[in-house]
Short mmCIF file of C-alpha atoms in Angstrom, two decimals:
data_model
loop_
_atom_site.label_atom_id
_atom_site.label_comp_id
_atom_site.label_asym_id
_atom_site.label_seq_id
_atom_site.Cartn_x
_atom_site.Cartn_y
_atom_site.Cartn_z
CA UNK K 1031 319.69 72.21 37.06
CA UNK K 1032 317.85 69.29 38.69
CA UNK K 1033 320.16 66.70 40.17
CA UNK K 1034 317.71 64.80 42.36
CA UNK K 1035 315.74 62.94 39.71
CA UNK K 1036 312.18 63.03 38.47
CA UNK K 1037 309.30 62.44 40.87
CA UNK K 1038 305.74 61.41 40.04
CA UNK K 1039 302.94 62.77 42.22
CA UNK K 1040 299.52 61.21 41.69
CA UNK K 1041 296.62 63.44 42.65
CA UNK K 1042 298.92 66.43 42.29
CA UNK K 1043 296.11 68.89 41.63
CA UNK K 1044 294.34 67.98 44.87
CA UNK K 1045 294.67 69.41 48.35
CA UNK K 1046 297.45 67.24 49.79
CA UNK K 1047 298.95 66.36 46.42
CA UNK K 1048 299.50 69.99 45.46
CA UNK K 1049 301.16 70.66 48.82
CA UNK K 1050 303.52 67.74 48.18
CA UNK K 1051 304.24 69.01 44.66
CA UNK K 1052 305.08 72.49 45.98
CA UNK K 1053 307.48 71.09 48.59
CA UNK K 1054 309.19 68.86 46.02
CA UNK K 1055 309.76 71.80 43.67
CA UNK K 1056 311.12 73.86 46.58
CA UNK K 1057 313.51 70.99 47.35
CA UNK K 1058 314.85 70.98 43.78
CA UNK K 1059 313.08 67.94 42.33
CA UNK K 1060 311.71 67.69 38.81
CA UNK K 1061 308.01 66.91 39.27
CA UNK K 1062 305.65 65.06 36.98
CA UNK K 1063 302.03 65.52 37.99
CA UNK K 1064 299.46 62.85 37.23
CA UNK K 1065 296.22 64.77 36.77
CA UNK K 1066 292.79 64.04 35.42
CA UNK K 1067 291.75 65.35 32.02
CA UNK K 1068 290.24 68.86 32.10
CA UNK K 1069 291.62 69.72 35.53
CA UNK K 1070 291.16 72.01 37.37
CA UNK K 1071 294.89 72.62 37.89
CA UNK K 1072 294.67 75.95 39.75
CA UNK K 1073 296.60 74.55 42.72
CA UNK K 1074 299.60 74.00 40.44
CA UNK K 1075 299.40 77.16 38.35
CA UNK K 1076 302.55 78.70 39.84
CA UNK K 1077 304.75 75.61 39.44
CA UNK K 1078 307.12 74.70 36.61
CA UNK K 1079 306.23 71.01 36.39
CA UNK K 1080 305.31 68.38 33.82
CA UNK K 1081 301.64 67.47 33.45
CA UNK K 1082 300.64 63.94 32.56
CA UNK K 1083 296.94 63.26 32.06
CA UNK K 1084 295.66 59.91 33.23
CA UNK K 1085 293.32 57.94 35.44
CA UNK K 1086 294.15 55.65 38.36
CA UNK K 1087 292.01 52.90 36.86
CA UNK K 1088 293.66 53.12 33.43
CA UNK K 1089 296.78 50.97 33.63
CA UNK K 1090 298.26 52.26 30.37
CA UNK K 1091 298.14 55.89 31.56
CA UNK K 1092 299.73 54.90 34.87
CA UNK K 1093 302.55 53.07 33.07
CA UNK K 1094 303.23 56.18 30.98
CA UNK K 1095 303.25 58.39 34.08
CA UNK K 1096 305.68 56.15 35.99
CA UNK K 1097 308.13 55.67 33.13
CA UNK K 1098 311.53 57.22 33.87
CA UNK K 1099 310.82 58.48 37.40
CA UNK K 1100 313.01 57.85 40.44
CA UNK K 1101 310.36 58.31 43.15
CA UNK K 1102 306.57 57.98 43.29
CA UNK K 1103 304.25 59.74 45.72
CA UNK K 1104 300.86 58.08 45.46
CA UNK K 1105 298.66 60.76 46.98
CA UNK K 1106 295.55 60.47 44.78
CA UNK K 1107 292.38 59.19 46.41
CA UNK K 1108 288.63 59.57 46.21
CA UNK K 1109 288.07 61.37 49.52
CA UNK K 1110 284.31 61.54 49.94
CA UNK K 1111 282.13 60.47 52.84
CA UNK K 1112 279.19 60.06 50.45
CA UNK K 1113 278.73 59.11 46.81
CA UNK K 1114 275.73 58.00 44.75
CA UNK K 1115 277.66 54.77 44.16
CA UNK K 1116 279.99 54.03 47.12
CA UNK K 1117 281.59 51.29 45.03
CA UNK K 1118 283.28 54.02 42.97
CA UNK K 1119 285.17 55.24 46.06
CA UNK K 1120 286.30 51.72 46.92
CA UNK K 1121 287.37 50.82 43.39
CA UNK K 1122 289.32 54.03 42.80
CA UNK K 1123 291.21 53.82 46.06
CA UNK K 1124 291.99 50.09 45.96
CA UNK K 1125 292.39 49.30 42.27
CA UNK K 1126 294.05 52.65 41.63
CA UNK K 1127 296.62 51.86 44.30
CA UNK K 1128 297.17 48.41 42.82
CA UNK K 1129 297.81 49.91 39.37
CA UNK K 1130 300.28 52.50 40.70
CA UNK K 1131 302.22 50.00 42.81
CA UNK K 1132 302.44 47.41 40.04
CA UNK K 1133 303.58 50.03 37.54
CA UNK K 1134 306.22 51.28 40.00
CA UNK K 1135 307.53 47.74 40.47
CA UNK K 1136 307.77 47.17 36.73
CA UNK K 1137 309.55 50.49 36.26
CA UNK K 1138 312.10 49.82 39.02
CA UNK K 1139 311.21 52.92 41.02
CA UNK K 1140 313.67 53.54 43.87
CA UNK K 1141 311.17 54.60 46.57
CA UNK K 1142 307.40 54.97 46.86
CA UNK K 1143 305.52 57.00 49.44
CA UNK K 1144 301.95 55.77 49.72
CA UNK K 1145 299.51 58.23 51.25
CA UNK K 1146 297.15 56.29 53.45
CA UNK K 1147 295.09 57.80 56.28
CA UNK K 1148 294.52 57.60 60.01
CA UNK K 1149 291.25 55.99 58.90
CA UNK K 1150 293.19 52.71 58.91
CA UNK K 1151 294.11 53.00 62.60
CA UNK K 1152 291.93 51.63 65.39
CA UNK K 1153 290.59 54.09 67.94
CA UNK K 1154 290.50 53.16 71.62
CA UNK K 1155 287.97 54.85 73.87
CA UNK K 1156 289.63 57.57 75.91
CA UNK K 1157 293.08 56.97 74.41
CA UNK K 1158 295.25 58.64 71.80
CA UNK K 1159 295.79 56.18 68.95
CA UNK K 1160 299.08 55.35 67.23
CA UNK K 1161 300.40 53.04 64.52
CA UNK K 1162 300.44 49.97 66.77
CA UNK K 1163 296.83 48.92 66.15
CA UNK K 1164 295.14 48.52 62.78
CA UNK K 1165 291.39 48.83 62.22
CA UNK K 1166 289.83 45.69 60.69
CA UNK K 1167 288.08 46.46 57.42
CA UNK K 1168 284.82 44.92 58.62
CA UNK K 1169 284.74 47.38 61.53
CA UNK K 1170 285.33 50.47 59.39
CA UNK K 1171 282.54 52.99 58.80
CA UNK K 1172 281.90 53.87 55.17
CA UNK K 1173 283.40 53.13 51.78
CA UNK K 1174 286.26 55.62 52.16
CA UNK K 1175 287.61 54.07 55.35
CA UNK K 1176 287.19 50.53 54.04
CA UNK K 1177 288.95 51.39 50.81
CA UNK K 1178 291.92 53.00 52.56
CA UNK K 1179 292.32 49.96 54.81
CA UNK K 1180 292.21 47.63 51.81
CA UNK K 1181 294.71 49.77 49.88
CA UNK K 1182 297.13 49.95 52.81
CA UNK K 1183 297.01 46.18 53.25
CA UNK K 1184 297.65 45.72 49.55
CA UNK K 1185 300.79 47.86 49.83
CA UNK K 1186 301.88 45.91 52.92
CA UNK K 1187 301.48 42.60 51.09
CA UNK K 1188 303.41 43.83 48.05
CA UNK K 1189 306.26 45.00 50.30
CA UNK K 1190 306.44 41.59 51.96
CA UNK K 1191 305.90 39.39 48.92
CA UNK K 1192 307.30 41.38 45.99
CA UNK K 1193 309.86 43.69 47.54
CA UNK K 1194 307.88 46.85 46.83
CA UNK K 1195 310.05 49.75 48.11
CA UNK K 1196 307.16 51.57 49.76
CA UNK K 1197 306.79 53.67 52.89
CA UNK K 1198 303.29 54.45 54.18
CA UNK K 1199 302.22 57.77 55.66
CA UNK K 1200 298.95 58.30 57.51
CA UNK K 1201 297.89 61.96 57.54
CA UNK K 1202 295.29 62.91 60.12
CA UNK K 1203 292.98 65.80 59.13
CA UNK K 1204 294.82 68.36 56.99
CA UNK K 1205 293.66 71.95 56.77
CA UNK K 1206 295.14 75.05 55.17
CA UNK K 1207 295.77 76.64 51.76
CA UNK K 1208 294.60 75.28 48.40
CA UNK K 1209 291.62 73.32 49.78
CA UNK K 1210 289.69 74.51 46.76
CA UNK K 1211 287.07 71.79 46.43
CA UNK K 1212 286.87 71.80 49.55
CA UNK K 1213 287.43 68.59 51.50
CA UNK K 1214 284.78 67.50 54.05
CA UNK K 1215 286.78 69.23 56.81
CA UNK K 1216 287.22 72.31 54.65
CA UNK K 1217 283.45 72.47 54.21
CA UNK K 1218 283.02 72.45 57.98
CA UNK K 1219 285.47 75.36 58.30
CA UNK K 1220 283.67 77.37 55.62
CA UNK K 1221 280.21 76.71 57.08
CA UNK K 1222 281.40 77.51 60.61
CA UNK K 1223 282.96 80.77 59.42
CA UNK K 1224 279.60 81.72 57.87
CA UNK K 1225 277.79 80.98 61.13
CA UNK K 1226 275.91 78.01 59.69
CA UNK K 1227 276.84 75.48 62.38
CA UNK K 1228 274.58 76.40 65.32
CA UNK K 1229 275.42 73.39 67.51
CA UNK K 1230 278.09 70.76 68.02
CA UNK K 1231 278.56 67.17 69.13
CA UNK K 1232 281.11 65.99 71.66
CA UNK K 1233 283.77 64.80 69.28
CA UNK K 1234 287.32 65.77 68.35
CA UNK K 1235 289.80 65.72 65.50
CA UNK K 1236 293.54 65.73 65.01
CA UNK K 1237 294.12 68.80 62.85
CA UNK K 1238 297.34 69.47 60.95
CA UNK K 1239 298.56 72.13 58.53
CA UNK K 1240 298.67 70.61 55.04
CA UNK K 1241 302.21 71.91 54.43
CA UNK K 1242 303.42 69.99 57.48
CA UNK K 1243 301.84 66.86 56.02
CA UNK K 1244 303.70 67.57 52.77
CA UNK K 1245 306.99 67.98 54.62
CA UNK K 1246 306.29 64.66 56.30
CA UNK K 1247 305.94 63.02 52.89
CA UNK K 1248 309.40 64.19 51.86
CA UNK K 1249 310.84 63.08 55.20
CA UNK K 1250 309.31 59.64 54.68
CA UNK K 1251 310.91 59.41 51.24
CA UNK K 1252 314.32 60.28 52.68
CA UNK K 1253 314.28 58.59 56.08
CA UNK K 1254 311.28 56.28 56.30
CA UNK K 1255 311.74 52.54 56.66
CA UNK K 1256 310.36 50.33 53.91
CA UNK K 1257 307.10 48.73 55.01
CA UNK K 1258 306.62 51.03 58.01
CA UNK K 1259 303.77 53.49 58.46
CA UNK K 1260 303.92 56.94 60.03
CA UNK K 1261 301.12 59.12 61.36
CA UNK K 1262 301.49 62.70 60.13
CA UNK K 1263 299.34 64.64 62.55
CA UNK K 1264 299.14 67.87 64.46
CA UNK K 1265 297.00 68.90 67.43
CA UNK K 1266 294.17 66.95 69.03
CA UNK K 1267 291.30 69.46 69.17
CA UNK K 1268 287.77 69.16 70.52
CA UNK K 1269 285.20 70.05 67.85
CA UNK K 1270 283.73 72.65 70.20
CA UNK K 1271 287.15 74.31 70.52
CA UNK K 1272 287.64 74.25 66.74
CA UNK K 1273 284.32 76.08 66.31
CA UNK K 1274 285.32 78.63 68.98
CA UNK K 1275 288.64 79.26 67.24
CA UNK K 1276 286.97 79.77 63.86
CA UNK K 1277 284.40 82.10 65.40
CA UNK K 1278 287.21 84.11 66.96
CA UNK K 1279 288.96 84.51 63.60
CA UNK K 1280 285.86 85.81 61.80
CA UNK K 1281 284.36 87.76 64.72
CA UNK K 1282 281.26 85.63 65.32
CA UNK K 1283 279.78 84.07 68.43
CA UNK K 1284 280.68 80.44 68.83
CA UNK K 1285 277.85 77.91 69.08
CA UNK K 1286 277.12 76.79 72.62
CA UNK K 1287 274.44 74.12 72.13
CA UNK K 1288 275.76 70.58 72.45
CA UNK K 1289 273.78 67.78 70.83
CA UNK K 1290 274.06 64.00 71.21
CA UNK K 1291 275.34 62.44 67.99
CA UNK K 1292 272.10 60.46 67.64
CA UNK K 1293 270.18 63.71 67.19
CA UNK K 1294 271.97 64.24 63.87
CA UNK K 1295 271.05 60.84 62.40
CA UNK K 1296 267.67 61.98 60.97
CA UNK K 1297 269.28 65.18 59.67
CA UNK K 1298 271.96 63.20 57.81
CA UNK K 1299 269.41 60.67 56.59
CA UNK K 1300 267.28 63.46 55.09
CA UNK K 1301 270.35 65.18 53.61
CA UNK K 1302 271.43 61.98 51.86
CA UNK K 1303 267.91 61.42 50.54
CA UNK K 1304 267.98 64.89 48.96
CA UNK K 1305 271.47 64.22 47.60
CA UNK K 1306 270.30 61.08 45.82
CA UNK K 1307 267.71 63.19 44.02
CA UNK K 1308 270.00 66.13 43.18
CA UNK K 1309 273.34 64.34 42.78
CA UNK K 1310 274.96 67.00 44.96
CA UNK K 1311 277.11 65.89 47.89
CA UNK K 1312 275.31 66.47 51.22
CA UNK K 1313 276.89 68.48 53.99
CA UNK K 1314 275.72 66.02 56.65
CA UNK K 1315 276.27 62.31 56.01
CA UNK K 1316 275.40 59.23 58.01
CA UNK K 1317 279.03 58.08 57.91
CA UNK K 1318 280.13 61.44 59.25
CA UNK K 1319 277.60 61.27 62.09
CA UNK K 1320 278.63 57.75 63.05
CA UNK K 1321 282.29 58.80 63.04
CA UNK K 1322 281.41 61.65 65.40
CA UNK K 1323 280.80 59.09 68.15
CA UNK K 1324 284.57 58.98 68.64
CA UNK K 1325 287.23 61.52 69.48
CA UNK K 1326 289.64 60.92 66.62
CA UNK K 1327 292.85 61.73 68.49
CA UNK K 1328 296.24 60.48 67.27
CA UNK K 1329 299.94 60.71 68.16
CA UNK K 1330 302.75 61.46 65.68
CA UNK K 1331 305.48 60.33 68.08
CA UNK K 1332 306.90 57.71 65.71
CA UNK K 1333 307.23 60.19 62.82
CA UNK K 1334 308.78 62.75 65.16
CA UNK K 1335 311.32 60.20 66.34
CA UNK K 1336 312.22 58.50 63.05
CA UNK K 1337 311.56 61.23 60.47
CA UNK K 1338 312.24 64.36 62.54
CA UNK K 1339 308.65 65.32 61.68
CA UNK K 1340 307.28 68.53 63.18
CA UNK K 1341 303.93 70.31 63.02
CA UNK K 1342 302.94 73.90 63.72
CA UNK K 1343 299.90 75.04 65.78
CA UNK K 1344 296.77 73.95 63.89
CA UNK K 1345 295.20 77.40 64.05
CA UNK K 1346 297.71 78.60 61.45
CA UNK K 1347 296.01 76.29 58.99
#
């Protein structure tokens, strides 16, 4: 018998959302999943949960989903580095967040965990970034980053001005099971495993097992401070090392040719041109190339200290 109350998870059929839903069920919560019509729901097939069809930009469906829940995990987002209409990414991530937060306020939800991203955090050359510095929206690369910054600031303002009971979490780059679509990082892993990435640029990522990110969400619900944000990360890994590790798993030779990031600009430009004709998402994007100029390294010290957050070695993901 559930004694912890009902929890709404938006984006529950997605990569991070399904991991959060699994952890909530394991912890004894009754879960309501906000999912899009016609699925797919394969990531949730083994869970005894309630499905509620809706759309982030449809206020009525959000109100129905929030009704009667104790906690809300707003995990849903349009996570693409390219789209035929970048405005769709921005509108979904900002207006969708506004609709969820307003509905939660009206419903008197006890606690909200808003899934943001390390995309909102400023990177300093040669340093490991933390929550202390925010990235201005006008300096962000691409619609996804800009939209996540705008959404996070919206949540901040609603906490300060309307008493929204929200905690913000900022996952780094999750990897691991149920990345069915896959995410942009998941595509890199698949292509590298197939030997289709012959060279690399001098960049780096903070890689974290998706189940650790999910555990961090639950810790934020229980122990996070209203209005605070927490990086949920793992290991800082050079891209060249990531490719070596993948090659080792599948028994291939790792690429050894290093390219300057500028060399990939014409490749990404051509890939996006083809994508505009076919409507299929390109593997290489201009936003992705421009992001590769930086080593995207982050510290989870605050979450470790205040939430007792822990992460396993990234290679397990």
